[in-house]
Coordinates of C-alpha atoms and ligand atoms in Angstrom, one line a residue:
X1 CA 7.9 -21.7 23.5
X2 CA 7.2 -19.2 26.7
X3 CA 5.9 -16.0 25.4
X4 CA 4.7 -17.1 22.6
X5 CA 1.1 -16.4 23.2
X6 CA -0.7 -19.5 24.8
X7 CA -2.0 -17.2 27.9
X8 CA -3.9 -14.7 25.3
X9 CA -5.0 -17.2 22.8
X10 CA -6.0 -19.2 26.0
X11 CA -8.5 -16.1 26.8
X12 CA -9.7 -15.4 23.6
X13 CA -10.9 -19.0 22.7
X14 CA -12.8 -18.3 25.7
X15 CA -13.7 -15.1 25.2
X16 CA -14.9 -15.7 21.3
X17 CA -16.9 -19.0 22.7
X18 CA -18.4 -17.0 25.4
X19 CA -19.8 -14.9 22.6
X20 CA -21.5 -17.1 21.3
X21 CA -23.5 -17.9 24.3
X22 CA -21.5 -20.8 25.5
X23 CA -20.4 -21.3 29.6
X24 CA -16.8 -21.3 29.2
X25 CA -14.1 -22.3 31.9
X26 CA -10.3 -21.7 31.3
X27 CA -8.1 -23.8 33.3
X28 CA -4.0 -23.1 33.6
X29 CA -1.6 -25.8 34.1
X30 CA 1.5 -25.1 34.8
X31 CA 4.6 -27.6 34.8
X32 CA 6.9 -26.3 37.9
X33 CA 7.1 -27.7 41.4
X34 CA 5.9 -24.6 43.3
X35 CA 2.8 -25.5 44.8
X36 CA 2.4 -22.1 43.5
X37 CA 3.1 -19.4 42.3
X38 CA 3.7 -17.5 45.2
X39 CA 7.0 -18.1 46.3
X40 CA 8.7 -17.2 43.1
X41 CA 10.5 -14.1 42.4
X42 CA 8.4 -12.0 39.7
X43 CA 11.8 -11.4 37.9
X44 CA 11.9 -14.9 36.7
X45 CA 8.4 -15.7 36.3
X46 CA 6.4 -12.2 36.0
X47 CA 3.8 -11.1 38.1
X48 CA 1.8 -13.3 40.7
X49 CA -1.5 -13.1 40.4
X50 CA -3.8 -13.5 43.2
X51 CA -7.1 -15.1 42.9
X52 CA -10.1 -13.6 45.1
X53 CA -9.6 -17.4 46.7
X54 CA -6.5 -16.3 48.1
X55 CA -4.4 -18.7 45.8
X56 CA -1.2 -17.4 44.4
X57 CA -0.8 -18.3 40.6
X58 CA 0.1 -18.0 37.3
X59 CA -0.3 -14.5 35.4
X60 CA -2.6 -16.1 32.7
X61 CA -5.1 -16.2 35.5
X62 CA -5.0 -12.2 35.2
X63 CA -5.5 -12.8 31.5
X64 CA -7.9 -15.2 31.7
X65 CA -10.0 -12.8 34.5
X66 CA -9.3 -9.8 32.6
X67 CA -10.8 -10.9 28.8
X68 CA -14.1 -12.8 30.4
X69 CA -14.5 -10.0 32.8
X70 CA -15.3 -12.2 36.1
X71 CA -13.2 -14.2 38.9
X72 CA -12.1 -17.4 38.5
X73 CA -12.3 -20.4 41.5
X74 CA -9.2 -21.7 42.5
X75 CA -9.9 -25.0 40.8
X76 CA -9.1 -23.6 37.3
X77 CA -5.3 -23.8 38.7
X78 CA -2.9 -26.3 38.9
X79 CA 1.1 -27.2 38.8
X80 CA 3.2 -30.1 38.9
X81 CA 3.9 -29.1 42.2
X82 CA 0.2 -29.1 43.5
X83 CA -0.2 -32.8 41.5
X84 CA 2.4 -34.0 43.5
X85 CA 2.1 -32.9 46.4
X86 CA -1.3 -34.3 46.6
X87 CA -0.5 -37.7 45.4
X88 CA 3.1 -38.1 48.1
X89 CA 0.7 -37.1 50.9
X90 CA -1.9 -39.3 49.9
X91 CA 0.4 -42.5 49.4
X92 CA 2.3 -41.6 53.0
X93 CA -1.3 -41.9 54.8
X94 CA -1.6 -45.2 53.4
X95 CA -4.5 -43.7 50.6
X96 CA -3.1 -45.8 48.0
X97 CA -4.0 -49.0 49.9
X98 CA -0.6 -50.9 49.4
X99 CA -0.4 -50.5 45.5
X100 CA 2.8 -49.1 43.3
X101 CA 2.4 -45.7 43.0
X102 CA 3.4 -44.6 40.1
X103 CA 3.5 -41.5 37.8
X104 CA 1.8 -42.5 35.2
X105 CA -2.0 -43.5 36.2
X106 CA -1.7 -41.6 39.7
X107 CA 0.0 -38.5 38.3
X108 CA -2.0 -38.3 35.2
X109 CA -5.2 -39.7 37.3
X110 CA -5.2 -37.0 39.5
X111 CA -4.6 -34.3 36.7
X112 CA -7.8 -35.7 35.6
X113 CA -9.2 -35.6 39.1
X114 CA -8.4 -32.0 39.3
X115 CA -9.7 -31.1 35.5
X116 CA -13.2 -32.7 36.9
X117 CA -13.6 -30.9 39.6
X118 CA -13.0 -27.6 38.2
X119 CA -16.0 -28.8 35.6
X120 CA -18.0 -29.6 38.9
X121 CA -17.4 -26.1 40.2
X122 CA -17.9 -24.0 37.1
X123 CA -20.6 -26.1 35.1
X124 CA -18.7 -25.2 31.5
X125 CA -20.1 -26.3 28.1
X126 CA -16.6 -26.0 27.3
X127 CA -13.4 -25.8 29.3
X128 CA -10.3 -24.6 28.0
X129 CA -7.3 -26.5 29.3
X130 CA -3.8 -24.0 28.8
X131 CA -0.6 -26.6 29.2
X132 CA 2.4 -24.3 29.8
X133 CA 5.8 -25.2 28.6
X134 CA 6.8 -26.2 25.2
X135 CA 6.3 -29.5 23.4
X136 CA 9.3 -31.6 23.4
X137 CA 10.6 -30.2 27.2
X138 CA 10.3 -33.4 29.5
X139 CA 8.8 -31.3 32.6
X140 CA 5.0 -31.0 31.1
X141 CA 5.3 -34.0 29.4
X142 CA 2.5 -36.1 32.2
X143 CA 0.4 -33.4 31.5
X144 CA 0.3 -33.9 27.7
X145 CA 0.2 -37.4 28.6
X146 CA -3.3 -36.7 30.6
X147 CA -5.0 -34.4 27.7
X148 CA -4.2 -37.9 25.5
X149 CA -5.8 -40.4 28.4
X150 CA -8.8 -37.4 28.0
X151 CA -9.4 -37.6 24.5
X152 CA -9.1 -41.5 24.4
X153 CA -11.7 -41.2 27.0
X154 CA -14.1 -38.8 25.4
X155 CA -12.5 -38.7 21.3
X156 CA -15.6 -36.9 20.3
X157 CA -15.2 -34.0 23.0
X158 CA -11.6 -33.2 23.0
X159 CA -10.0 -30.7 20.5
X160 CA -6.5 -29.9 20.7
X161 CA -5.1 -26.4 20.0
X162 CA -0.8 -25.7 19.4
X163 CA 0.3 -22.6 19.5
X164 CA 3.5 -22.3 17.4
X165 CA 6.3 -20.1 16.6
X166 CA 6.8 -19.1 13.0
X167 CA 9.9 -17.1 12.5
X168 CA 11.4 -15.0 9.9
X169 CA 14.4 -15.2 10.3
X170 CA 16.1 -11.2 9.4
X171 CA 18.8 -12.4 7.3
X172 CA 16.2 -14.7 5.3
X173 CA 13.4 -12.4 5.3
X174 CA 11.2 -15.5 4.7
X175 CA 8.1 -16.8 6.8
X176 CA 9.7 -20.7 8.1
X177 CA 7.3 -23.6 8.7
X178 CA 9.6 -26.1 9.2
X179 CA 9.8 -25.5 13.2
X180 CA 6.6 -25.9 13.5
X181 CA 6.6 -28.8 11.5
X182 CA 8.7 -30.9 13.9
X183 CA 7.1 -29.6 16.8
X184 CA 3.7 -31.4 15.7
X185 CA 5.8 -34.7 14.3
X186 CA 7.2 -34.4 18.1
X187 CA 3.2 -33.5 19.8
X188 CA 2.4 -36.7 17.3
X189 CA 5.3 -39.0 19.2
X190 CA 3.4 -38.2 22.2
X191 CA 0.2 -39.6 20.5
X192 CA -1.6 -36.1 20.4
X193 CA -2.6 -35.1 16.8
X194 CA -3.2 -31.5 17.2
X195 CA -6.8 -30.4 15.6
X196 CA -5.9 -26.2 15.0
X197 CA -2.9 -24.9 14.7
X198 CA -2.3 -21.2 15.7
X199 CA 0.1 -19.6 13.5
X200 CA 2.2 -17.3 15.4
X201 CA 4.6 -14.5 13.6
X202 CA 5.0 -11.0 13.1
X203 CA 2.6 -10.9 10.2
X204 CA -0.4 -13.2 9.1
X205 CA 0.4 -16.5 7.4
X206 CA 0.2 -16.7 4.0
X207 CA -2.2 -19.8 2.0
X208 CA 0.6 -21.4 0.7
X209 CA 2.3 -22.1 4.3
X210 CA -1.0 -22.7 6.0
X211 CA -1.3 -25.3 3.3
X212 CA 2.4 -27.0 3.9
X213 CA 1.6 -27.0 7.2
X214 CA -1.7 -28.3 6.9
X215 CA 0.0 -31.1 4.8
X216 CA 2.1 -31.6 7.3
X217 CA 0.1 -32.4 10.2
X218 CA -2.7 -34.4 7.7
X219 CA -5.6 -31.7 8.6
X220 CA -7.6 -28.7 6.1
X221 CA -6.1 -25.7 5.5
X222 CA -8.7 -23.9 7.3
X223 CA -7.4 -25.5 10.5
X224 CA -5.0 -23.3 10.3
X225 CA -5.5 -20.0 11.8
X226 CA -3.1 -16.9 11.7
X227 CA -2.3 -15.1 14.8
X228 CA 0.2 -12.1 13.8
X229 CA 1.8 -9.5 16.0
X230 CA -0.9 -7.1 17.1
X231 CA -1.1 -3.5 18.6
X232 CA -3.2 -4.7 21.3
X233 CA -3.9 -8.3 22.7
X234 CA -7.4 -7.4 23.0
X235 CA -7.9 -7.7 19.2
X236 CA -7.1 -10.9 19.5
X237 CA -10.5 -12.5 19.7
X238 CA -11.8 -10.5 16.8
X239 CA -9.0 -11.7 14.4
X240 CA -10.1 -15.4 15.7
X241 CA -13.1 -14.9 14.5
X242 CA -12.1 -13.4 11.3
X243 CA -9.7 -16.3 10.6
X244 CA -13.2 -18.6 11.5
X245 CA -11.8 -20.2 14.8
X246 CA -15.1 -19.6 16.1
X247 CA -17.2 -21.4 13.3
X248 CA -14.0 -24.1 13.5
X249 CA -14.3 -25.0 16.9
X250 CA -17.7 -25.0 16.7
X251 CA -18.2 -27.4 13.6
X252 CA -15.5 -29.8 15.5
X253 CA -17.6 -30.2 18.1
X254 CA -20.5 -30.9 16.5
X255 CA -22.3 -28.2 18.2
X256 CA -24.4 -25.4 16.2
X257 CA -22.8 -22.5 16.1
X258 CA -25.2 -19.9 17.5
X259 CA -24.8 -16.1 16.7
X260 CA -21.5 -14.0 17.3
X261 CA -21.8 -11.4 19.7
X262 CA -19.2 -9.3 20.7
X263 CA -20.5 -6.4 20.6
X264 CA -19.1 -5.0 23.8
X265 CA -16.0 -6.2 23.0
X266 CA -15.9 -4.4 19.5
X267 CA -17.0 -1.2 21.5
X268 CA -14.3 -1.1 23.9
X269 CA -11.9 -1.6 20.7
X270 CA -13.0 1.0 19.1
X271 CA -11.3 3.1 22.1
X272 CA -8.4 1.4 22.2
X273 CA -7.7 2.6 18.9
X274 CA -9.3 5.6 18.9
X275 CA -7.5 7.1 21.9
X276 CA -4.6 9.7 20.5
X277 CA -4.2 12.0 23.4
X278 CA -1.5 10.6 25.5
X279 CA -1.2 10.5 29.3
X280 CA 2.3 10.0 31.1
X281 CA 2.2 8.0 33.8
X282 CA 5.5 7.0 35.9
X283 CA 5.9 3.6 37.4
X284 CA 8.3 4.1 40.3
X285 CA 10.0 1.2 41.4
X286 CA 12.8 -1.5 42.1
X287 CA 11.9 -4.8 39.8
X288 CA 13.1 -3.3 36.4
X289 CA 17.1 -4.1 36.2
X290 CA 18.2 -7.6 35.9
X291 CA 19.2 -9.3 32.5
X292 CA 16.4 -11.0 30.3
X293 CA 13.1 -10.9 31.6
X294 CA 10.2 -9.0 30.7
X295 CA 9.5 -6.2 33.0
X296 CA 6.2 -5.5 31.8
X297 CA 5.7 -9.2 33.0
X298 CA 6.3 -8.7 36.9
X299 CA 4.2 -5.5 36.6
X300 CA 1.2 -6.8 33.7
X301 CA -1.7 -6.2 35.6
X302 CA -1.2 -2.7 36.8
X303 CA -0.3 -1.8 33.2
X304 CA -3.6 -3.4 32.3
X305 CA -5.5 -1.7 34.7
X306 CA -3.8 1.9 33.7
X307 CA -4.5 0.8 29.9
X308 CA -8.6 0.1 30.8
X309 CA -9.3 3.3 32.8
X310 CA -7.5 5.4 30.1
X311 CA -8.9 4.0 27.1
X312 CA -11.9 4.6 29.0
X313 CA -11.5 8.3 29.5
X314 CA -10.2 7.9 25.6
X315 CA -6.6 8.6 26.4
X316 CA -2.8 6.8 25.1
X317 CA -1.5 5.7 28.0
X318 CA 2.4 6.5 27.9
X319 CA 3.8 4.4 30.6
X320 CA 7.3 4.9 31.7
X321 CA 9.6 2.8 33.9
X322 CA 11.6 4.2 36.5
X323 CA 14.6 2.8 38.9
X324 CA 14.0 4.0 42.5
X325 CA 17.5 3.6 43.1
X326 CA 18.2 6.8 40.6
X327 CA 16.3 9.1 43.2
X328 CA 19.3 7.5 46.0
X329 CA 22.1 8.1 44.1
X330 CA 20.8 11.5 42.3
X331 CA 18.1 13.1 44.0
X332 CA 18.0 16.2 41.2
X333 CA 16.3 13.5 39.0
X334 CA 13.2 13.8 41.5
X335 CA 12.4 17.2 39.5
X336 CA 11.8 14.9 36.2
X337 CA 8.2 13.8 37.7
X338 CA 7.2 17.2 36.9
X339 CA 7.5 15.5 33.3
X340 CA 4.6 12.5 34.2
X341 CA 0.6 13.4 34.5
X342 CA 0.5 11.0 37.4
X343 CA 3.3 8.7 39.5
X344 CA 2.3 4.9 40.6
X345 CA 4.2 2.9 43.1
X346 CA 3.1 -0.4 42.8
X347 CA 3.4 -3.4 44.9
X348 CA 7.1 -4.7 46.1
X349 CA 9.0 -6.2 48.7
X350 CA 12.4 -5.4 50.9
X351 CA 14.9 -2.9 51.2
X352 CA 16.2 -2.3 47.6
X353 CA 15.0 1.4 46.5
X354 CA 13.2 2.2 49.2
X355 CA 14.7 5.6 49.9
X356 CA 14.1 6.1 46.6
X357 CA 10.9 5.1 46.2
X358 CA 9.9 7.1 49.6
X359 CA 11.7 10.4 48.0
X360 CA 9.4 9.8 45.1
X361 CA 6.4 9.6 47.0
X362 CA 7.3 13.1 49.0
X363 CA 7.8 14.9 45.6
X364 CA 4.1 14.3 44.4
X365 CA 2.9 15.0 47.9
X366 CA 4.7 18.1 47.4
X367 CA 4.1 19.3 44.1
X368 CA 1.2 17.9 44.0
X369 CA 1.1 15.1 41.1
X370 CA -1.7 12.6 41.6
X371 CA -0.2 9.9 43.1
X372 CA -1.4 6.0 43.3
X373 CA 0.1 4.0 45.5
X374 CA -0.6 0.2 45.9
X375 CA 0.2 -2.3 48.3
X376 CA 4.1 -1.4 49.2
X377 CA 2.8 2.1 47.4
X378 CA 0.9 2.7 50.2
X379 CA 2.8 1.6 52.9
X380 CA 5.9 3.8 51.6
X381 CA 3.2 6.7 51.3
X382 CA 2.3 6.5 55.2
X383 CA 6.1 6.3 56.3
X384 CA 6.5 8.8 54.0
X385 CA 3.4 11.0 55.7
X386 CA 4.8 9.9 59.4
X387 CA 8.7 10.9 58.5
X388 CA 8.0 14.7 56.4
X389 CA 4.4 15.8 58.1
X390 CA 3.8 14.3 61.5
X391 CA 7.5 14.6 62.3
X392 CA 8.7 10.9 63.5
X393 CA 11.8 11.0 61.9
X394 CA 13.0 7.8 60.5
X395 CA 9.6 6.3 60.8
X396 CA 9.8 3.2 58.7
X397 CA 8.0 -0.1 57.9
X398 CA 9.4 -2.9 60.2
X399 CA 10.2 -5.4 56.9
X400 CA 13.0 -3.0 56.1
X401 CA 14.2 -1.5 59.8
X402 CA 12.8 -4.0 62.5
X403 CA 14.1 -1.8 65.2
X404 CA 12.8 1.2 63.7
X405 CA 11.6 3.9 66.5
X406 CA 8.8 4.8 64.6
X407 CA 7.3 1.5 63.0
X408 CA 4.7 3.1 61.2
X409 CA 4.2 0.0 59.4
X410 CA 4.2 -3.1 61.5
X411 CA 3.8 -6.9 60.7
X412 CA 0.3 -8.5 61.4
X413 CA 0.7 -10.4 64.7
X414 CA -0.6 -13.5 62.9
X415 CA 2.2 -13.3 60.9
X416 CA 5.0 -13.2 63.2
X417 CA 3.7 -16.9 64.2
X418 CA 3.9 -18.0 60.3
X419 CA 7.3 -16.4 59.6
X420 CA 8.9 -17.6 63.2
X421 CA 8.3 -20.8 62.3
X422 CA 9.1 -20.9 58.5
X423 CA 5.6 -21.7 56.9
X424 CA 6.4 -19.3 53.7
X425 CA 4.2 -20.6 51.0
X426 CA 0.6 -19.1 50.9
X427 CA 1.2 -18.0 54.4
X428 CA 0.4 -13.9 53.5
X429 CA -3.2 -12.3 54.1
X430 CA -4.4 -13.7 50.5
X431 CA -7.0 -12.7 48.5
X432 CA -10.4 -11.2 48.5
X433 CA -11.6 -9.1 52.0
X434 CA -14.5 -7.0 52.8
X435 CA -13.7 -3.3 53.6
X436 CA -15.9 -0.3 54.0
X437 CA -15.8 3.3 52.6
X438 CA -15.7 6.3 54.4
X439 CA -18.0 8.8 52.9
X440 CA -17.3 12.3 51.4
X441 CA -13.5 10.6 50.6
X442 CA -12.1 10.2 46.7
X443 CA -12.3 6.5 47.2
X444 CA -15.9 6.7 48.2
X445 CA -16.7 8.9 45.4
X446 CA -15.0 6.0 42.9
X447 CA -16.7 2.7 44.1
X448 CA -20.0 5.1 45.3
X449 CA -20.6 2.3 47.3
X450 CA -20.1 1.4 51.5
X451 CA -19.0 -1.9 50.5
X452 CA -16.1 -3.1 49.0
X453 CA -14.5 -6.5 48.5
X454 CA -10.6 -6.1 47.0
X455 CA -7.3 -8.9 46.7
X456 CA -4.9 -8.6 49.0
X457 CA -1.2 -10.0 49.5
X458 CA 0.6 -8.4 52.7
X459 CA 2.5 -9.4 55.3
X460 CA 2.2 -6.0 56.9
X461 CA 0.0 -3.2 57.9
X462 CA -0.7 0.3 58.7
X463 CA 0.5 0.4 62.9
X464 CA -2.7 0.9 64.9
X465 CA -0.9 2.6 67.4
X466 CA -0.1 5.2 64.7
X467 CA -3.6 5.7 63.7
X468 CA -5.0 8.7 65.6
X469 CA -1.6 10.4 65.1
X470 CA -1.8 10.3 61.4
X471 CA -5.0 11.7 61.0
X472 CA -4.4 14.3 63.5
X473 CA -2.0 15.0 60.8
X474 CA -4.8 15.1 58.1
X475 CA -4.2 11.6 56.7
X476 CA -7.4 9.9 55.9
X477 CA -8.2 6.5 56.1
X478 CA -10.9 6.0 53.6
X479 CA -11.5 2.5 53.7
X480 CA -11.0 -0.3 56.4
X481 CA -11.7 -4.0 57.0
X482 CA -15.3 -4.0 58.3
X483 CA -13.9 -4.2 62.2
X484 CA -11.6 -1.1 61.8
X485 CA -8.7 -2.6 62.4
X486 CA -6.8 -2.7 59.2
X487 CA -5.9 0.1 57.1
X488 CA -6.9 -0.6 53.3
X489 CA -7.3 2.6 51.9
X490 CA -4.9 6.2 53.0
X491 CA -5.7 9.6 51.1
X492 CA -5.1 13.2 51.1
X493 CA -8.1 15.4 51.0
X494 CA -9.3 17.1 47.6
X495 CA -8.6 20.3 49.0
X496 CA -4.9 19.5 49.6
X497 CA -4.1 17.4 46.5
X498 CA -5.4 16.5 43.6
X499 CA -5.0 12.7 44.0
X500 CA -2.9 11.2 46.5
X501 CA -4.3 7.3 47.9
X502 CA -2.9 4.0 48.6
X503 CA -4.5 1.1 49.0
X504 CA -3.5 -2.0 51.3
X505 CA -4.8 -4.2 48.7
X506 CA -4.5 -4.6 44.6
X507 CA -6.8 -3.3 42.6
X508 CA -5.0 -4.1 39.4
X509 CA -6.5 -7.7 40.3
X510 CA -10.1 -6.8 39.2
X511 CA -10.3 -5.0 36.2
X512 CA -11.0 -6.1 32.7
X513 CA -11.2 -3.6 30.2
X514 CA -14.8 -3.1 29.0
X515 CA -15.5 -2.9 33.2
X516 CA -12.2 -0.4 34.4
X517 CA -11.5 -0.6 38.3
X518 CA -12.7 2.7 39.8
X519 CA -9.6 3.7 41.6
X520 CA -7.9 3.6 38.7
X521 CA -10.5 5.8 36.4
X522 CA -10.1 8.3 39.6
X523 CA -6.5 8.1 39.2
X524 CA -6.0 8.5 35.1
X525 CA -9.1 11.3 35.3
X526 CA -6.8 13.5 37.6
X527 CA -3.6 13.0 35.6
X528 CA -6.2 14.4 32.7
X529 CA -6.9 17.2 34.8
X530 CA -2.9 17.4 35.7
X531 CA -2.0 17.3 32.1
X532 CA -4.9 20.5 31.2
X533 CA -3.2 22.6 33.9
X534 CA -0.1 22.2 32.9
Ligands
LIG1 N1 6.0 -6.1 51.4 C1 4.7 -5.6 51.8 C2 4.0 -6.6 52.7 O1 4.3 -7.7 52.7 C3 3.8 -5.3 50.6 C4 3.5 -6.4 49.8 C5 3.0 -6.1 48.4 O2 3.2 -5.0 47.9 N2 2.3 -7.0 47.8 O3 3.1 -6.2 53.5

């Protein structure tokens, strides 16, 4: 089922494979008709995750990126949609050359297609191949039916993994196999035998139900492996290894297993659990009320990235969710920030909480709360600077007051031509873009470097026109695209605040946590210093 832990276990097969010297190459599938993931609302399908290719997808991509450390083509991606889409507009320009086209061989064909060329592009020894959905659900069923044409194409060079759900029930009290059970009779109907199963539940698996399930699906014991609830996902690799998914995977394959070494890895756990000194951090924003999803879904990459620069600096991070709208309808509550080591506005989109948000942003100004803004953050953090500092009253971004008389933030001009005629999907300024760093600025002083290359997804940007004013009005833009038109990074002198920057694009997109983004070490190293003053 969703949630269930496919994306980490995903990463960590790769991770633990990696450590043993081995080219790995994770690839996500997902089963929806999006072409991708960009034109879905986070609320119902948690973050979007930009690749530095500019492609919108999936939020194991982040997870993926985030436990080998490095960026991912834009091969290692795929829906339904995508599939689809490709096969329709081949068969309307005649590709197909008069045949039937049909979903099984074309659909499953080009599945293939698109597995082989993210082999071409990364060179693997192994690729890992995440099918999202759950097994018996008809939308991912092509795509099981494509990992079976794989293996009946190369049986000694397939493995399958499930991933399954092992409750205990409260009233019961008692560890249940028998879900999983059917799930593999109902993987088997599909002619897939799976080769490891991963035993997800609160606690590890006992011997006795790794054997009846083992029984079950006619493989060893040690096939097996017990994946319990965790403190952190990162130990997740390490307790593969300890269950011998390493040595398992290995051994199936027929390769020699050569030496474990994860010894970075085990380092950077080390702080994880070592870090006792918390650090309060507010995340101010609209996405957190609706019924049953996950919020720390729509926002997992910035928590990430806060967890990786703290555990860094050895700190808890204590991370604390709050609804812009409160500041609207009660603006006394703005004087609980002086309860947080640091405030974060991340990334958004529309009107909702915007007041709320911008009230937010003019508090840490004011008091003088390190402040991180990103994306939307920093766009609400120069409206914010325009409307309280350089006196244009009302100032505002033009995607929430298009006849604003002081739009601060405007929309790129090459946008207005995307949006006028209705080409949504993938349409934004995507991924990864050169900037360069001013000198003797905070975010110089992070990267300590002239040259930067960060993600981006944006439909809008810092006003030129409003440029010269702003600074006059001591905001500094640190960083800029390498022609100085675009904005990417706004700041408040040292000397007037501890830490107060935005940045046009998403850092949280390139961090991993034995390599913390910079901007964010900054960030969580003032909210230390905020925490010692207070
Ligand atoms: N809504 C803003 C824009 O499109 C910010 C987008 C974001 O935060 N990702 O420019």
């Amino acid at each position: 089922m969703s949630g269930v832990g496919k994306g980490i276990t995903t990463a960590s097969i790769s991770k633990i494979l990696e450590g043993r010297g081995f080219r790995v190459s994770p690839i996500k599938i997902d089963p929806y008709l999006n072409v991708d993931a960009g034109t879905m609302n986070p609320i119902e399908h948690g973050e979007v995750f930009v690749l530095d290719s500019g492609l919108e997808c999936d939020q194991d991509m982040g997870n993926y990126e985030r436990f080998l450390g490095r960026a991912l083509p834009p091969e290692n991606y795929m829906t339904n949609g995508m599939v689809f889409k490709h096969v329709i507009d081949k068969e309307r320009a005649l590709g197909y050359g008069g045949k039937c086209v049909e979903p099984v061989f074309h659909i499953t064909e080009e599945i293939l297609r698109r597995v082989d060329e993210a082999v071409k592009k990364t060179k693997p020894d192994v690729s890992i191949i995440e099918i999202g959905g759950t097994i018996g659900e008809y939308q991912n069923a092509i795509f099981i039916e494509a990992a079976r044409i794989l293996k009946l194409r190369h049986p000694e060079d397939v493995l399958f993994v499930m991933v399954s759900y092992l409750p205990i029930p409260g009233k019961i009290g008692e560890m249940k196999t028998k879900p999983t059970q059917t799930a593999i009779r109902t993987l088997n109907s599909y002619g897939v035998h799976p080769d490891i199963i991963i035993a997800r539940s609160e606690v590890p698996i006992d011997e006795k139900r790794k054997e009846k399930i083992a029984e079950s699906n006619g493989v060893k014991k040690e096939h097996v492996i017990s994946a319990p609830d965790i403190e952190s996902i990162y130990d997740v690799p390490v307790n593969f290894e300890e269950d011998g998914l390493g040595n398992l995977v290995l051994k199936l394959f027929g390769i020699k297993p050569k030496k474990k070494d994860l010894a970075d890895w085990r380092r950077m756990l080390k702080r994880v659990h070592g870090a006792k000194k918390e650090i309060k951090i507010a995340v101010v924003g609209k996405y957190f009320k609706t019924g049953d999803f996950v919020l720390s879904d729509v926002y997992i990459s910035v928590i990430e990235s806060l967890k990786h620069a703290s555990y860094a600096l050895n700190k808890k991070p204590v991370i604390e969710w709050v609804d812009s709208e409160t500041y609207e309808k009660n603006p006394k509550k703005l004087k609980d920030l002086e309860n947080y080591d640091g405030v974060l506005i991340p990334g958004g989109f529309g009107s909702r909480g915007v007041e709320g948000i911008i009230s937010a942003i003019r508090y840490a100004r004011e008091h003088k709360i390190p402040f991180f803004g990103l994306c939307y953050g920093m766009q609400l953090m120069v409206v914010e600077y325009a409307r309280n500092v350089a006196s244009l009253k009302n100032a505002h971004s033009v995607e929430v007051k298009p006849k604003t008389k002081y739009p601060v933030i405007d929309i790129m001009p090459e946008q207005k031509e995307l949006i006028k005629n209705g080409h949504m999907g993938g349409t934004m300024r995507l991924g990864g873009y050169p900037a360069k760093l001013k000198k003797d600025t905070i975010a110089y002083g992070a990267y300590k470097a002239n040259n930067i290359r960060e993600r981006h997804r944006h439909r809008y940007e810092v006003n030129p026109e409003y440029i010269i004013l702003l600074e006059d009005k001591g905001l500094v833009f640190s960083g800029t695209s390498p022609d100085g038109r675009l904005m990417e990074i706004a700041e408040l002198s040292k000397k007037e605040h501890p830490f107060f920057l935005g940045t046009q694009f998403h850092p949280e997109f390139q961090t991993s946590p034995t390599n913390p983004h910079p901007l964010f070490l900054e960030f969580i190293e003032a909210c230390t210093k905020q925490q010692k003053k207070k």
